[in-house]
Each structure stands twice: as structure tokens, then as C-alpha cells.
Amino acid sequence: MDKMRLRENFDEIVQRVEKARLRVSEYHIVKIVAASKYAGTQEIEELYDLGQRAFGENRVQDLKEKSQALEHLPIEWHFIGRLQKNKINHLIDLNPFLMQSLDSYELALELDKRLIAKESVMDCLLQINSAKEETKAGVYPEEAFDTYQRIIADCKKINLKGVMTIGAHTDNEEEIRKSFETTYKIYEALQPHGAKICSMGMSHDFELAIECGSNMVRIGSLFFK
Ligand SMILES: *Cc1c(COP(=O)(O)O)cnc(C)c1O
């Protein structure tokens, strides 16, 4: 992919995010995380040179390879994929800026145990399966508030920073909106308990997500395709 194209994509994304956030409020700041699973290290570095600082990877192995190849850059790495139990120690060693896909209480307990053993801590988001889709990970909306509280109480090495969701997988905009509104309501209820990040919105639905209150979008294909 040539540099010109990457710059054009970047400009378009920044402008669209800017417009969407201003429709909410002048004070509503939205962070863009580039989901780099479609990108090689060269494209990531080019995007970094254009000013992008936060990148998200779905697989621990990819995060490891790309972050090590780009060690010379102060990139903020996010983990946004399903975490298998046998990869927990590897992820801890990579020390991501934010683990966005903590998708169950059981995983939290396991992660906390390994964090204790490694004398480490991790900032995480609780992933919510906001449209209750079988193919998706995450806690169901009605369990999310309690699960969040239980993780705060029982997992001292996990710092919960908020919630993450993937919008409903459908062309029906109202259903996608509903899944974002559901997630935002949970986020609002959790704000008194320290939630600061509401991560929702991808290439096809980030403007809608911002309109529903998202303050972190994860954009992949729009950057790299
Ligand atoms: C791939 C991915 C994204 C980005 O998706 P696009 O539709 O390519 O923008 C966002 N979040 C997660 C969890 C992903 O796996």
C-alpha cells in the first residue's frame, strides 16, 4: 500500500471522527486506535510517521512480532482480540498499554493469578456482548455491572478502565444503535466506579458509535484497505 493512499485514508478518518465528535460536544474527545491486524510493520511505521500513536492487535503472537520489530517507536499497543489462557503469560510480558478484551470473570481470575505471580498489573476494559451474539465474546449486558464490580473486588492486579463492545453484526442501523446504547448505559452506571473509557465503533459504524457516546474507536479496514 502506498504512502499517499495511507495519508488520504488517515485524513479522511480524522476528519470524520472530528465531525462526529463535534456533533456530541466540543469537549467530547475521541481516541483513535488503529486496528493493525491487516497491516505489516512497514505500514504501521508509516502511519506512526503521519502521527498515529495507538495501535491494536488481535493475536498475542502478532502483537509480539510487531511490537518487537517496532521497539524503537514509542507506540501505544492495545490488545483487542480473544485471549487464550495459554497466552496470558506472553501477553503480560508484552505489557500492553490497554487490554480491551477481558471477556469473562473466569478470564479475569486467571489473568489476575498470573499478574500476581509476575508482580505485574494490567489496565483492562470489560468486553460486553451487547447484542448477545453467539459468535461474539463478552459478558451479557445484564451481567456486566455485577461482573465489573466482582473483578474490581477480586482481581487486585487488574485495573478496570471501562468497557468495550463490537456493534451488532447486521446492516440494520437501529440494531447497531441499540447495541451501542446498551453499552453506553452500562458505561454510565460504571462511571462512579472509575470507568473512563467506552470503546466502541469500527470502520463501518464509528460515527454512530461516537453519537452514542463512544470515546475510543478501533478502526482497521478504513486505514489499511
Ligand atoms: C478488526 C477489529 C477492529 C477493526 O475492524 P474494522 O472493521 O476493520 O475497522 C476493531 N475491533 C476489533 C476487536 C477487531 O478485531
PDB file of N, CA, C and O and ligand atoms in Angstrom, residues 35 37-38 58 80-81 164 166 201-204 218-222, ligand 1:
ATOM      1  N   ALA A  35      -6.598  -0.451  14.299  1.00  0.00           N
ATOM      2  CA  ALA A  35      -6.575  -1.919  14.401  1.00  0.00           C
ATOM      3  C   ALA A  35      -5.681  -2.425  13.268  1.00  0.00           C
ATOM      4  O   ALA A  35      -6.047  -2.357  12.098  1.00  0.00           O
ATOM      5  N   LYS A  37      -4.366  -5.400  12.416  1.00  0.00           N
ATOM      6  CA  LYS A  37      -4.246  -6.813  12.025  1.00  0.00           C
ATOM      7  C   LYS A  37      -4.082  -6.993  10.519  1.00  0.00           C
ATOM      8  O   LYS A  37      -3.551  -7.992  10.072  1.00  0.00           O
ATOM      9  N   TYR A  38      -4.517  -6.005   9.728  1.00  0.00           N
ATOM     10  CA  TYR A  38      -4.352  -6.093   8.269  1.00  0.00           C
ATOM     11  C   TYR A  38      -3.034  -5.488   7.810  1.00  0.00           C
ATOM     12  O   TYR A  38      -2.766  -5.442   6.620  1.00  0.00           O
ATOM     13  N   ASN A  58      -4.920  -8.205  17.444  1.00  0.00           N
ATOM     14  CA  ASN A  58      -5.867  -9.229  17.874  1.00  0.00           C
ATOM     15  C   ASN A  58      -5.225 -10.501  18.401  1.00  0.00           C
ATOM     16  O   ASN A  58      -5.860 -11.250  19.120  1.00  0.00           O
ATOM     17  N   ILE A  80      -6.744  -6.349  21.463  1.00  0.00           N
ATOM     18  CA  ILE A  80      -8.196  -6.264  21.240  1.00  0.00           C
ATOM     19  C   ILE A  80      -8.812  -7.601  20.825  1.00  0.00           C
ATOM     20  O   ILE A  80      -9.978  -7.646  20.437  1.00  0.00           O
ATOM     21  N   GLY A  81      -8.049  -8.679  20.920  1.00  0.00           N
ATOM     22  CA  GLY A  81      -8.563  -9.970  20.449  1.00  0.00           C
ATOM     23  C   GLY A  81      -8.899 -10.929  21.577  1.00  0.00           C
ATOM     24  O   GLY A  81      -8.776 -10.589  22.751  1.00  0.00           O
ATOM     25  N   MET A 164     -15.753  -2.220  26.553  1.00  0.00           N
ATOM     26  CA  MET A 164     -15.551  -2.314  25.101  1.00  0.00           C
ATOM     27  C   MET A 164     -16.667  -3.171  24.515  1.00  0.00           C
ATOM     28  O   MET A 164     -17.127  -4.112  25.152  1.00  0.00           O
ATOM     29  N   ILE A 166     -18.260  -4.667  20.448  1.00  0.00           N
ATOM     30  CA  ILE A 166     -18.305  -4.694  18.989  1.00  0.00           C
ATOM     31  C   ILE A 166     -19.776  -4.553  18.626  1.00  0.00           C
ATOM     32  O   ILE A 166     -20.619  -5.282  19.154  1.00  0.00           O
ATOM     33  N   GLY A 201     -17.121   1.203  18.135  1.00  0.00           N
ATOM     34  CA  GLY A 201     -17.072   1.797  16.811  1.00  0.00           C
ATOM     35  C   GLY A 201     -15.892   1.269  16.009  1.00  0.00           C
ATOM     36  O   GLY A 201     -14.758   1.284  16.488  1.00  0.00           O
ATOM     37  N   MET A 202     -16.202   0.759  14.804  1.00  0.00           N
ATOM     38  CA  MET A 202     -15.185   0.259  13.887  1.00  0.00           C
ATOM     39  C   MET A 202     -15.421   0.936  12.528  1.00  0.00           C
ATOM     40  O   MET A 202     -16.213   1.879  12.430  1.00  0.00           O
ATOM     41  N   SER A 203     -14.743   0.467  11.491  1.00  0.00           N
ATOM     42  CA  SER A 203     -14.789   1.172  10.194  1.00  0.00           C
ATOM     43  C   SER A 203     -16.202   1.486   9.718  1.00  0.00           C
ATOM     44  O   SER A 203     -16.453   2.554   9.172  1.00  0.00           O
ATOM     45  N   HIS A 204     -17.136   0.538   9.931  1.00  0.00           N
ATOM     46  CA  HIS A 204     -18.456   0.725   9.335  1.00  0.00           C
ATOM     47  C   HIS A 204     -19.471   1.410  10.242  1.00  0.00           C
ATOM     48  O   HIS A 204     -20.571   1.731   9.812  1.00  0.00           O
ATOM     49  N   ARG A 218     -11.992   1.859  17.253  1.00  0.00           N
ATOM     50  CA  ARG A 218     -10.949   0.939  16.783  1.00  0.00           C
ATOM     51  C   ARG A 218     -11.167   0.749  15.288  1.00  0.00           C
ATOM     52  O   ARG A 218     -12.117   0.107  14.871  1.00  0.00           O
ATOM     53  N   ILE A 219     -10.293   1.342  14.504  1.00  0.00           N
ATOM     54  CA  ILE A 219     -10.521   1.360  13.066  1.00  0.00           C
ATOM     55  C   ILE A 219      -9.430   0.622  12.324  1.00  0.00           C
ATOM     56  O   ILE A 219      -8.230   0.906  12.502  1.00  0.00           O
ATOM     57  N   GLY A 220      -9.842  -0.362  11.510  1.00  0.00           N
ATOM     58  CA  GLY A 220      -8.886  -1.188  10.785  1.00  0.00           C
ATOM     59  C   GLY A 220      -8.954  -0.989   9.288  1.00  0.00           C
ATOM     60  O   GLY A 220      -8.150  -0.281   8.685  1.00  0.00           O
ATOM     61  N   SER A 221      -9.960  -1.604   8.657  1.00  0.00           N
ATOM     62  CA  SER A 221     -10.000  -1.655   7.192  1.00  0.00           C
ATOM     63  C   SER A 221      -9.995  -0.266   6.548  1.00  0.00           C
ATOM     64  O   SER A 221      -9.419  -0.094   5.478  1.00  0.00           O
ATOM     65  N   LEU A 222     -10.576   0.715   7.178  1.00  0.00           N
ATOM     66  CA  LEU A 222     -10.611   2.060   6.596  1.00  0.00           C
ATOM     67  C   LEU A 222      -9.204   2.669   6.490  1.00  0.00           C
ATOM     68  O   LEU A 222      -8.933   3.481   5.611  1.00  0.00           O
TER      69      LEU A 222
HETATM   70  C1  LIG B   1     -10.533  -5.899  13.389  1.00  0.00           C
HETATM   71  C2  LIG B   1     -11.106  -5.280  14.584  1.00  0.00           C
HETATM   72  C3  LIG B   1     -11.495  -3.941  14.581  1.00  0.00           C
HETATM   73  C4  LIG B   1     -11.432  -3.077  13.337  1.00  0.00           C
HETATM   74  O1  LIG B   1     -12.373  -3.527  12.410  1.00  0.00           O
HETATM   75  P1  LIG B   1     -12.598  -2.791  11.005  1.00  0.00           P
HETATM   76  O2  LIG B   1     -13.978  -3.150  10.627  1.00  0.00           O
HETATM   77  O3  LIG B   1     -11.573  -3.349  10.090  1.00  0.00           O
HETATM   78  O4  LIG B   1     -12.428  -1.350  11.233  1.00  0.00           O
HETATM   79  C5  LIG B   1     -11.991  -3.396  15.746  1.00  0.00           C
HETATM   80  N1  LIG B   1     -12.128  -4.131  16.878  1.00  0.00           N
HETATM   81  C6  LIG B   1     -11.769  -5.427  16.927  1.00  0.00           C
HETATM   82  C7  LIG B   1     -11.947  -6.162  18.201  1.00  0.00           C
HETATM   83  C8  LIG B   1     -11.267  -6.034  15.775  1.00  0.00           C
HETATM   84  O5  LIG B   1     -10.961  -7.326  15.828  1.00  0.00           O
END
